[in-house]
Short mmCIF file of C-alpha atoms in Angstrom, two decimals:
data_model
loop_
_atom_site.label_atom_id
_atom_site.label_comp_id
_atom_site.label_asym_id
_atom_site.label_seq_id
_atom_site.Cartn_x
_atom_site.Cartn_y
_atom_site.Cartn_z
CA UNK A 1 -9.86 -31.17 45.71
CA UNK A 2 -11.68 -30.12 48.89
CA UNK A 3 -10.24 -26.61 48.62
CA UNK A 4 -11.56 -26.36 45.06
CA UNK A 5 -15.04 -27.46 46.17
CA UNK A 6 -14.96 -24.93 48.99
CA UNK A 7 -14.01 -22.16 46.55
CA UNK A 8 -16.87 -23.12 44.21
CA UNK A 9 -19.35 -23.28 47.11
CA UNK A 10 -18.13 -19.92 48.40
CA UNK A 11 -18.62 -18.37 44.94
CA UNK A 12 -22.13 -19.82 44.71
CA UNK A 13 -23.04 -18.48 48.15
CA UNK A 14 -21.74 -15.01 47.29
CA UNK A 15 -23.62 -15.04 43.99
CA UNK A 16 -26.81 -16.09 45.77
CA UNK A 17 -26.44 -13.30 48.30
CA UNK A 18 -25.80 -10.77 45.54
CA UNK A 19 -28.92 -11.94 43.69
CA UNK A 20 -30.94 -11.64 46.92
CA UNK A 21 -29.82 -8.10 47.79
CA UNK A 22 -29.94 -6.92 44.19
CA UNK A 23 -33.46 -8.34 43.89
CA UNK A 24 -34.47 -6.57 47.11
CA UNK A 25 -33.10 -3.30 45.75
CA UNK A 26 -34.96 -3.62 42.44
CA UNK A 27 -38.25 -4.63 44.11
CA UNK A 28 -38.25 -1.65 46.48
CA UNK A 29 -37.05 1.01 44.00
CA UNK A 30 -40.48 2.16 42.74
CA UNK A 31 -41.56 2.51 46.39
CA UNK A 32 -38.47 4.54 47.34
CA UNK A 33 -40.13 7.92 47.93
CA UNK A 34 -43.03 6.26 49.73
CA UNK A 35 -40.67 4.34 52.05
CA UNK A 36 -38.57 7.42 52.74
CA UNK A 37 -41.55 9.66 53.45
CA UNK A 38 -43.60 7.19 55.48
CA UNK A 39 -40.81 6.08 57.80
CA UNK A 40 -39.31 9.55 58.30
CA UNK A 41 -42.55 11.57 58.54
CA UNK A 42 -44.98 9.07 60.07
CA UNK A 43 -42.66 6.93 62.19
CA UNK A 44 -39.74 9.29 62.73
CA UNK A 45 -37.14 6.77 61.47
CA UNK A 46 -35.00 8.96 59.26
CA UNK A 47 -32.22 6.39 58.92
CA UNK A 48 -34.35 4.32 56.54
CA UNK A 49 -33.97 7.05 53.94
CA UNK A 50 -30.59 5.43 53.28
CA UNK A 51 -31.96 1.92 52.69
CA UNK A 52 -30.75 1.93 49.06
CA UNK A 53 -27.27 3.03 50.01
CA UNK A 54 -27.12 0.37 52.74
CA UNK A 55 -28.07 -2.37 50.27
CA UNK A 56 -25.60 -1.03 47.71
CA UNK A 57 -22.77 -1.02 50.27
CA UNK A 58 -23.60 -4.65 51.11
CA UNK A 59 -23.38 -5.49 47.39
CA UNK A 60 -20.01 -3.74 47.16
CA UNK A 61 -18.72 -5.72 50.16
CA UNK A 62 -19.89 -8.98 48.57
CA UNK A 63 -18.23 -8.00 45.31
CA UNK A 64 -15.01 -7.23 47.19
CA UNK A 65 -15.07 -10.56 49.02
CA UNK A 66 -15.54 -12.41 45.73
CA UNK A 67 -12.30 -10.97 44.36
CA UNK A 68 -13.83 -10.82 40.88
CA UNK A 69 -13.05 -7.13 40.53
CA UNK A 70 -9.29 -7.85 40.62
CA UNK A 71 -9.44 -9.59 37.24
CA UNK A 72 -11.55 -6.97 35.48
CA UNK A 73 -9.86 -4.80 32.79
CA UNK A 74 -9.10 -1.22 33.78
CA UNK A 75 -9.44 0.87 30.66
CA UNK A 76 -11.71 3.47 29.17
CA UNK A 77 -14.76 3.88 31.38
CA UNK A 78 -12.86 2.76 34.46
CA UNK A 79 -10.32 5.56 34.33
CA UNK A 80 -12.66 8.34 33.24
CA UNK A 81 -15.10 7.31 36.00
CA UNK A 82 -12.33 7.45 38.60
CA UNK A 83 -11.05 10.79 37.27
CA UNK A 84 -14.50 12.38 37.51
CA UNK A 85 -15.07 10.84 40.95
CA UNK A 86 -11.74 12.21 42.20
CA UNK A 87 -12.62 15.69 40.96
CA UNK A 88 -16.03 15.65 42.67
CA UNK A 89 -14.61 14.11 45.85
CA UNK A 90 -11.86 16.71 46.21
CA UNK A 91 -14.34 19.54 45.60
CA UNK A 92 -16.80 18.11 48.14
CA UNK A 93 -14.06 17.75 50.79
CA UNK A 94 -13.70 21.53 50.86
CA UNK A 95 -17.09 21.69 52.59
CA UNK A 96 -16.08 19.23 55.29
CA UNK A 97 -17.12 15.63 55.89
CA UNK A 98 -20.72 15.69 57.06
CA UNK A 99 -24.21 14.80 55.81
CA UNK A 100 -24.02 17.42 53.06
CA UNK A 101 -20.77 15.86 51.86
CA UNK A 102 -22.55 12.51 51.53
CA UNK A 103 -25.47 14.17 49.73
CA UNK A 104 -23.12 15.73 47.17
CA UNK A 105 -21.34 12.42 46.60
CA UNK A 106 -24.66 10.61 46.11
CA UNK A 107 -26.23 13.25 43.86
CA UNK A 108 -23.21 13.93 41.68
CA UNK A 109 -21.52 10.54 41.52
CA UNK A 110 -24.22 7.86 41.68
CA UNK A 111 -24.66 7.49 37.88
CA UNK A 112 -20.91 7.36 37.23
CA UNK A 113 -19.53 5.33 40.14
CA UNK A 114 -22.78 3.37 40.50
CA UNK A 115 -22.42 2.07 36.95
CA UNK A 116 -18.74 1.27 37.46
CA UNK A 117 -19.49 -0.79 40.57
CA UNK A 118 -22.66 -2.41 39.21
CA UNK A 119 -20.76 -3.62 36.15
CA UNK A 120 -18.48 -5.62 38.43
CA UNK A 121 -21.35 -6.83 40.61
CA UNK A 122 -23.33 -8.10 37.64
CA UNK A 123 -20.40 -10.34 36.62
CA UNK A 124 -21.30 -12.56 39.57
CA UNK A 125 -24.88 -13.03 38.34
CA UNK A 126 -25.57 -15.64 35.65
CA UNK A 127 -27.97 -15.12 32.73
CA UNK A 128 -30.88 -16.96 34.35
CA UNK A 129 -30.64 -14.87 37.51
CA UNK A 130 -30.34 -11.70 35.44
CA UNK A 131 -33.65 -12.52 33.76
CA UNK A 132 -35.24 -13.20 37.16
CA UNK A 133 -33.96 -9.87 38.45
CA UNK A 134 -35.28 -8.09 35.37
CA UNK A 135 -38.70 -9.68 35.86
CA UNK A 136 -38.65 -8.51 39.49
CA UNK A 137 -37.87 -4.98 38.35
CA UNK A 138 -40.76 -4.96 35.88
CA UNK A 139 -43.19 -6.74 38.19
CA UNK A 140 -42.50 -4.47 41.13
CA UNK A 141 -42.76 -1.41 38.90
CA UNK A 142 -46.21 -2.38 37.64
CA UNK A 143 -47.44 -3.26 41.13
CA UNK A 144 -46.30 0.17 42.35
CA UNK A 145 -48.00 1.85 39.38
CA UNK A 146 -51.28 -0.01 39.92
CA UNK A 147 -51.27 0.83 43.63
CA UNK A 148 -50.42 4.45 42.87
CA UNK A 149 -53.19 4.65 40.28
CA UNK A 150 -55.68 3.17 42.75
CA UNK A 151 -54.80 5.75 45.41
CA UNK A 152 -54.90 8.51 42.77
CA UNK A 153 -58.33 7.37 41.49
CA UNK A 154 -59.89 6.96 44.93
CA UNK A 155 -58.45 10.00 46.70
CA UNK A 156 -56.80 12.18 44.05
CA UNK A 157 -53.33 13.54 44.68
CA UNK A 158 -54.26 14.21 48.29
CA UNK A 159 -54.23 10.46 48.92
CA UNK A 160 -50.46 10.56 49.36
CA UNK A 161 -50.85 12.67 52.51
CA UNK A 162 -51.94 9.44 54.25
CA UNK A 163 -48.34 8.26 53.88
CA UNK A 164 -46.70 11.44 55.15
CA UNK A 165 -46.46 13.52 51.98
CA UNK A 166 -46.76 17.27 52.57
CA UNK A 167 -50.35 18.54 52.04
CA UNK A 168 -49.68 21.23 49.43
CA UNK A 169 -48.94 21.72 45.73
CA UNK A 170 -45.36 22.81 46.13
CA UNK A 171 -42.19 21.20 44.84
CA UNK A 172 -39.20 20.06 46.91
CA UNK A 173 -38.02 21.93 50.00
CA UNK A 174 -34.91 20.81 51.88
CA UNK A 175 -35.72 19.33 55.27
CA UNK A 176 -39.44 18.97 54.54
CA UNK A 177 -41.63 16.08 53.41
CA UNK A 178 -42.34 15.61 49.71
CA UNK A 179 -45.35 17.45 48.28
CA UNK A 180 -48.33 15.25 47.46
CA UNK A 181 -48.57 16.65 43.95
CA UNK A 182 -47.33 19.14 41.39
CA UNK A 183 -50.03 20.99 39.51
CA UNK A 184 -50.15 21.87 35.84
CA UNK A 185 -49.26 25.52 35.45
CA UNK A 186 -52.25 27.89 35.50
CA UNK A 187 -54.63 25.14 36.58
CA UNK A 188 -55.65 22.97 39.53
CA UNK A 189 -54.99 19.68 37.75
CA UNK A 190 -52.75 17.38 39.78
CA UNK A 191 -50.04 15.61 37.80
CA UNK A 192 -49.82 11.87 38.44
CA UNK A 193 -46.64 10.89 40.29
CA UNK A 194 -47.54 7.44 41.65
CA UNK A 195 -45.40 6.77 44.71
CA UNK A 196 -42.45 8.70 43.28
CA UNK A 197 -41.09 12.01 44.53
CA UNK A 198 -42.63 13.87 41.60
CA UNK A 199 -44.19 13.48 38.13
CA UNK A 200 -40.92 14.08 36.26
CA UNK A 201 -39.25 11.35 38.32
CA UNK A 202 -42.08 8.96 37.47
CA UNK A 203 -41.82 10.00 33.83
CA UNK A 204 -38.20 8.91 33.38
CA UNK A 205 -38.88 5.75 35.40
CA UNK A 206 -41.69 4.88 32.96
CA UNK A 207 -39.31 5.38 30.03
CA UNK A 208 -36.82 3.06 31.74
CA UNK A 209 -39.52 0.46 32.37
CA UNK A 210 -40.54 0.60 28.72
CA UNK A 211 -36.95 0.04 27.57
CA UNK A 212 -36.43 -2.86 30.01
CA UNK A 213 -39.74 -4.41 28.93
CA UNK A 214 -39.00 -4.08 25.21
CA UNK A 215 -35.69 -5.82 25.79
CA UNK A 216 -37.09 -8.49 28.14
CA UNK A 217 -40.39 -9.46 26.52
CA UNK A 218 -40.40 -11.75 23.48
CA UNK A 219 -43.91 -11.38 22.04
CA UNK A 220 -44.76 -8.29 20.01
CA UNK A 221 -48.28 -8.11 21.48
CA UNK A 222 -46.84 -7.81 24.98
CA UNK A 223 -44.31 -5.22 23.82
CA UNK A 224 -47.10 -3.20 22.20
CA UNK A 225 -49.27 -3.43 25.32
CA UNK A 226 -46.36 -2.35 27.52
CA UNK A 227 -45.61 0.63 25.28
CA UNK A 228 -49.26 1.76 25.23
CA UNK A 229 -49.54 1.53 29.04
CA UNK A 230 -46.29 3.44 29.59
CA UNK A 231 -47.26 6.17 27.11
CA UNK A 232 -50.71 6.53 28.69
CA UNK A 233 -49.19 6.92 32.14
CA UNK A 234 -46.58 9.31 30.76
CA UNK A 235 -49.45 11.50 29.58
CA UNK A 236 -50.88 11.58 33.11
CA UNK A 237 -47.53 12.84 34.45
CA UNK A 238 -47.56 15.76 31.96
CA UNK A 239 -43.78 15.40 31.88
CA UNK A 240 -43.01 16.75 28.41
CA UNK A 241 -39.34 15.79 28.41
CA UNK A 242 -40.16 12.20 29.42
CA UNK A 243 -42.85 11.97 26.75
CA UNK A 244 -40.37 13.11 24.10
CA UNK A 245 -37.78 10.63 25.43
CA UNK A 246 -40.32 7.79 25.31
CA UNK A 247 -41.33 8.65 21.74
CA UNK A 248 -37.66 8.77 20.66
CA UNK A 249 -37.11 5.28 22.09
CA UNK A 250 -40.23 3.87 20.43
CA UNK A 251 -39.62 5.44 17.01
CA UNK A 252 -35.99 4.34 17.07
CA UNK A 253 -36.85 0.80 18.13
CA UNK A 254 -39.73 0.30 15.68
CA UNK A 255 -37.72 1.90 12.89
CA UNK A 256 -34.71 -0.36 13.48
CA UNK A 257 -36.77 -3.53 13.80
CA UNK A 258 -38.49 -2.73 10.48
CA UNK A 259 -35.54 -1.07 8.77
CA UNK A 260 -35.57 -3.29 5.65
CA UNK A 261 -39.24 -2.59 4.96
CA UNK A 262 -38.82 1.13 5.64
CA UNK A 263 -35.79 1.41 3.35
CA UNK A 264 -37.69 -0.28 0.54
CA UNK A 265 -40.54 2.21 0.94
CA UNK A 266 -38.59 5.24 2.15
CA UNK A 267 -40.27 7.71 -0.20
CA UNK A 268 -43.74 6.58 0.88
CA UNK A 269 -42.79 6.87 4.55
CA UNK A 270 -41.23 10.28 4.01
CA UNK A 271 -44.33 11.55 2.22
CA UNK A 272 -46.66 10.09 4.84
CA UNK A 273 -44.58 11.64 7.60
CA UNK A 274 -44.70 15.10 6.05
CA UNK A 275 -48.46 14.90 5.41
CA UNK A 276 -49.09 13.56 8.92
CA UNK A 277 -47.04 16.33 10.52
CA UNK A 278 -48.86 19.04 8.54
CA UNK A 279 -52.29 17.60 9.38
CA UNK A 280 -51.35 17.37 13.05
CA UNK A 281 -50.26 21.01 13.11
CA UNK A 282 -53.51 22.09 11.42
CA UNK A 283 -55.73 20.02 13.71
CA UNK A 284 -54.10 20.49 17.10
CA UNK A 285 -51.57 23.25 16.54
CA UNK A 286 -53.00 25.49 19.26
CA UNK A 287 -53.01 22.65 21.79
CA UNK A 288 -49.42 21.76 20.97
CA UNK A 289 -48.41 25.39 21.48
CA UNK A 290 -50.16 25.50 24.84
CA UNK A 291 -48.58 22.17 25.81
CA UNK A 292 -45.06 23.36 24.99
CA UNK A 293 -45.43 26.97 26.08
CA UNK A 294 -46.43 27.02 29.73
CA UNK A 295 -45.76 30.53 31.03
CA UNK A 296 -44.97 29.59 34.64
CA UNK A 297 -42.83 26.66 33.52
CA UNK A 298 -40.77 27.66 30.50
CA UNK A 299 -40.13 31.25 31.57
CA UNK A 300 -38.88 30.02 34.95
CA UNK A 301 -36.76 27.35 33.31
CA UNK A 302 -35.09 29.95 31.10
CA UNK A 303 -34.39 32.03 34.19
CA UNK A 304 -32.77 29.05 35.92
CA UNK A 305 -30.67 28.29 32.84
CA UNK A 306 -29.53 31.90 32.69
CA UNK A 307 -28.59 31.89 36.38
CA UNK A 308 -26.63 28.67 35.95
CA UNK A 309 -24.77 30.02 32.93
CA UNK A 310 -23.91 33.24 34.74
CA UNK A 311 -22.54 31.24 37.68
CA UNK A 312 -20.46 29.04 35.40
CA UNK A 313 -18.93 32.08 33.68
CA UNK A 314 -17.55 33.20 37.04
CA UNK A 315 -15.08 30.31 36.92
CA UNK A 316 -15.41 28.70 33.52
CA UNK A 317 -12.41 26.34 33.60
CA UNK A 318 -12.41 25.02 37.18
CA UNK A 319 -15.98 25.73 38.30
CA UNK A 320 -17.29 27.20 41.52
CA UNK A 321 -17.11 24.06 43.64
CA UNK A 322 -19.38 21.24 44.73
CA UNK A 323 -22.78 22.27 46.02
CA UNK A 324 -22.90 25.63 44.24
CA UNK A 325 -25.52 24.45 41.71
CA UNK A 326 -28.02 21.64 41.26
CA UNK A 327 -30.02 19.62 43.82
CA UNK A 328 -27.16 19.46 46.33
CA UNK A 329 -27.17 23.27 46.59
CA UNK A 330 -30.59 23.11 48.29
CA UNK A 331 -28.94 21.76 51.42
CA UNK A 332 -26.32 24.52 51.66
CA UNK A 333 -27.72 27.65 53.26
CA UNK A 334 -28.05 30.60 50.91
CA UNK A 335 -26.67 28.73 47.90
CA UNK A 336 -29.69 27.14 46.23
CA UNK A 337 -29.39 27.38 42.45
CA UNK A 338 -31.26 24.86 40.30
CA UNK A 339 -30.08 25.06 36.67
CA UNK A 340 -32.73 22.67 35.22
CA UNK A 341 -29.94 21.20 33.10
CA UNK A 342 -27.64 18.46 34.36
CA UNK A 343 -24.74 19.36 32.05
CA UNK A 344 -24.91 23.04 32.99
CA UNK A 345 -25.05 21.98 36.64
CA UNK A 346 -21.82 19.99 36.21
CA UNK A 347 -20.13 22.87 34.41
CA UNK A 348 -21.14 25.43 37.04
CA UNK A 349 -19.76 23.26 39.85
CA UNK A 350 -16.71 21.60 38.29
CA UNK A 351 -15.95 23.81 35.30
CA UNK A 352 -15.05 22.87 31.77
CA UNK A 353 -12.72 20.18 33.10
CA UNK A 354 -15.51 18.45 35.04
CA UNK A 355 -17.99 18.81 32.20
CA UNK A 356 -15.46 17.36 29.78
CA UNK A 357 -14.99 14.32 32.00
CA UNK A 358 -18.74 13.85 32.46
CA UNK A 359 -19.51 14.20 28.76
CA UNK A 360 -16.60 11.85 28.03
CA UNK A 361 -18.09 9.29 30.42
CA UNK A 362 -21.53 9.63 28.85
CA UNK A 363 -20.08 9.32 25.36
CA UNK A 364 -18.02 6.23 26.26
CA UNK A 365 -21.12 4.54 27.72
CA UNK A 366 -22.97 5.18 24.46
CA UNK A 367 -19.98 4.01 22.42
CA UNK A 368 -19.75 0.77 24.38
CA UNK A 369 -23.50 0.16 24.09
CA UNK A 370 -23.23 0.67 20.34
CA UNK A 371 -20.28 -1.73 20.10
CA UNK A 372 -22.18 -4.33 22.13
CA UNK A 373 -25.13 -3.95 19.74
CA UNK A 374 -27.38 -2.86 22.60
CA UNK A 375 -29.93 -0.95 20.52
CA UNK A 376 -32.31 -0.19 23.38
CA UNK A 377 -29.53 0.85 25.75
CA UNK A 378 -28.14 3.19 23.10
CA UNK A 379 -31.61 4.59 22.33
CA UNK A 380 -32.28 5.14 26.04
CA UNK A 381 -29.06 7.09 26.59
CA UNK A 382 -29.82 9.13 23.46
CA UNK A 383 -33.39 9.85 24.60
CA UNK A 384 -32.23 10.80 28.12
CA UNK A 385 -30.38 13.76 26.63
CA UNK A 386 -33.80 15.47 26.44
CA UNK A 387 -34.71 15.38 30.16
CA UNK A 388 -31.07 15.81 31.18
CA UNK A 389 -30.98 19.11 29.30
CA UNK A 390 -34.31 20.29 30.73
CA UNK A 391 -34.32 18.89 34.27
CA UNK A 392 -32.05 17.48 37.00
CA UNK A 393 -32.92 13.88 36.06
CA UNK A 394 -30.07 12.05 37.78
CA UNK A 395 -31.32 13.38 41.11
CA UNK A 396 -33.97 10.61 41.06
CA UNK A 397 -32.08 7.80 42.81
CA UNK A 398 -34.80 5.18 42.13
CA UNK A 399 -34.38 5.86 38.42
CA UNK A 400 -30.58 5.91 38.57
CA UNK A 401 -30.29 2.57 40.39
CA UNK A 402 -32.63 1.01 37.83
CA UNK A 403 -30.65 2.60 35.00
CA UNK A 404 -27.27 1.35 36.17
CA UNK A 405 -28.70 -2.16 36.58
CA UNK A 406 -29.95 -2.12 32.98
CA UNK A 407 -26.75 -0.61 31.58
CA UNK A 408 -24.53 -3.02 33.51
CA UNK A 409 -26.33 -6.00 31.94
CA UNK A 410 -25.89 -4.40 28.50
CA UNK A 411 -22.26 -3.39 28.92
CA UNK A 412 -21.26 -6.51 30.85
CA UNK A 413 -17.67 -5.38 31.21
CA UNK A 414 -15.64 -2.22 31.66
CA UNK A 415 -13.29 -1.76 28.73
CA UNK A 416 -12.73 0.37 25.65
#
């Protein structure tokens, strides 16, 4: 009897520790870029850039001690995740085991292996604690946004230089501090990025926050307020792909929640939609064209896509190896090639085989979400196909850790 009590107490202690460290991770996520930049640039403590990874390793150790993972089914997502991880790992080993090796593993594998691990970790967290963790995620996100807005309003984009951000308009450069702002092409307007590493990173984080809030909140008024706030802030980021993703989520969610009414009046809705679209084109057609057709943005993106495709064609089946394309290539001298498309990035590095495994993983996640009747999770993964095909979205670790937390609560178990 005493042994049984000890086992129960041990499980409770492990669960409590997991809730603590997972809560700490979720609270600090929206401040990730700020923490990294301030401690490395202002205080010279570069090690703290790995605070997320340190917490995640602690969570993995706690999961391992619990033994819960031994009883979990090993089908479907488990095997395809391991297969993709093995492919990336073997490719990365060719470059040697150093800091760049760890960067490649983090950048290429965090969504896949992170979700696999988080799904086991979340099994040790009960429903009440999951809701508390979700509230921490939302609360911390809004605090970070309010603080970021205050700094932006008082000092403009330059306010971030107080925390160690680089005082220019540029984008990311390996080995240098983050830029305080990205400007809108052909203008001096600073895009709002809060405390994130850039406006596009904030954009996808806002979409994630909206999805989590729509799932967590019970009252429609609060859901509407959340959606309005997120859309307004999305506009300030000028992240077109994130705006489209947010609209897809909202239209899908509202449409599904009111599906009976819409089906009864489908002809009226169809007619209203056509008329509304035509009026919008007549009224703001020129502005829409300018919004979508930014010369310095779209032309450069097409160039990056072309470069990525040309690289992939050099070794279409097996790829050109880890670090030859995407964010990780920035850290390898003379190899930088940003494809502005995550799927093309995977293909260029790991070939058709790697892309097949990654697309298979993505498809299985969506299939499982659909089977679990997780409407918002399914809508989110659908909407993310927009930024994933236009940017290197999974580079944003704050977003990815938040995403795998949400998906793990929706999937709840790894199986077909």
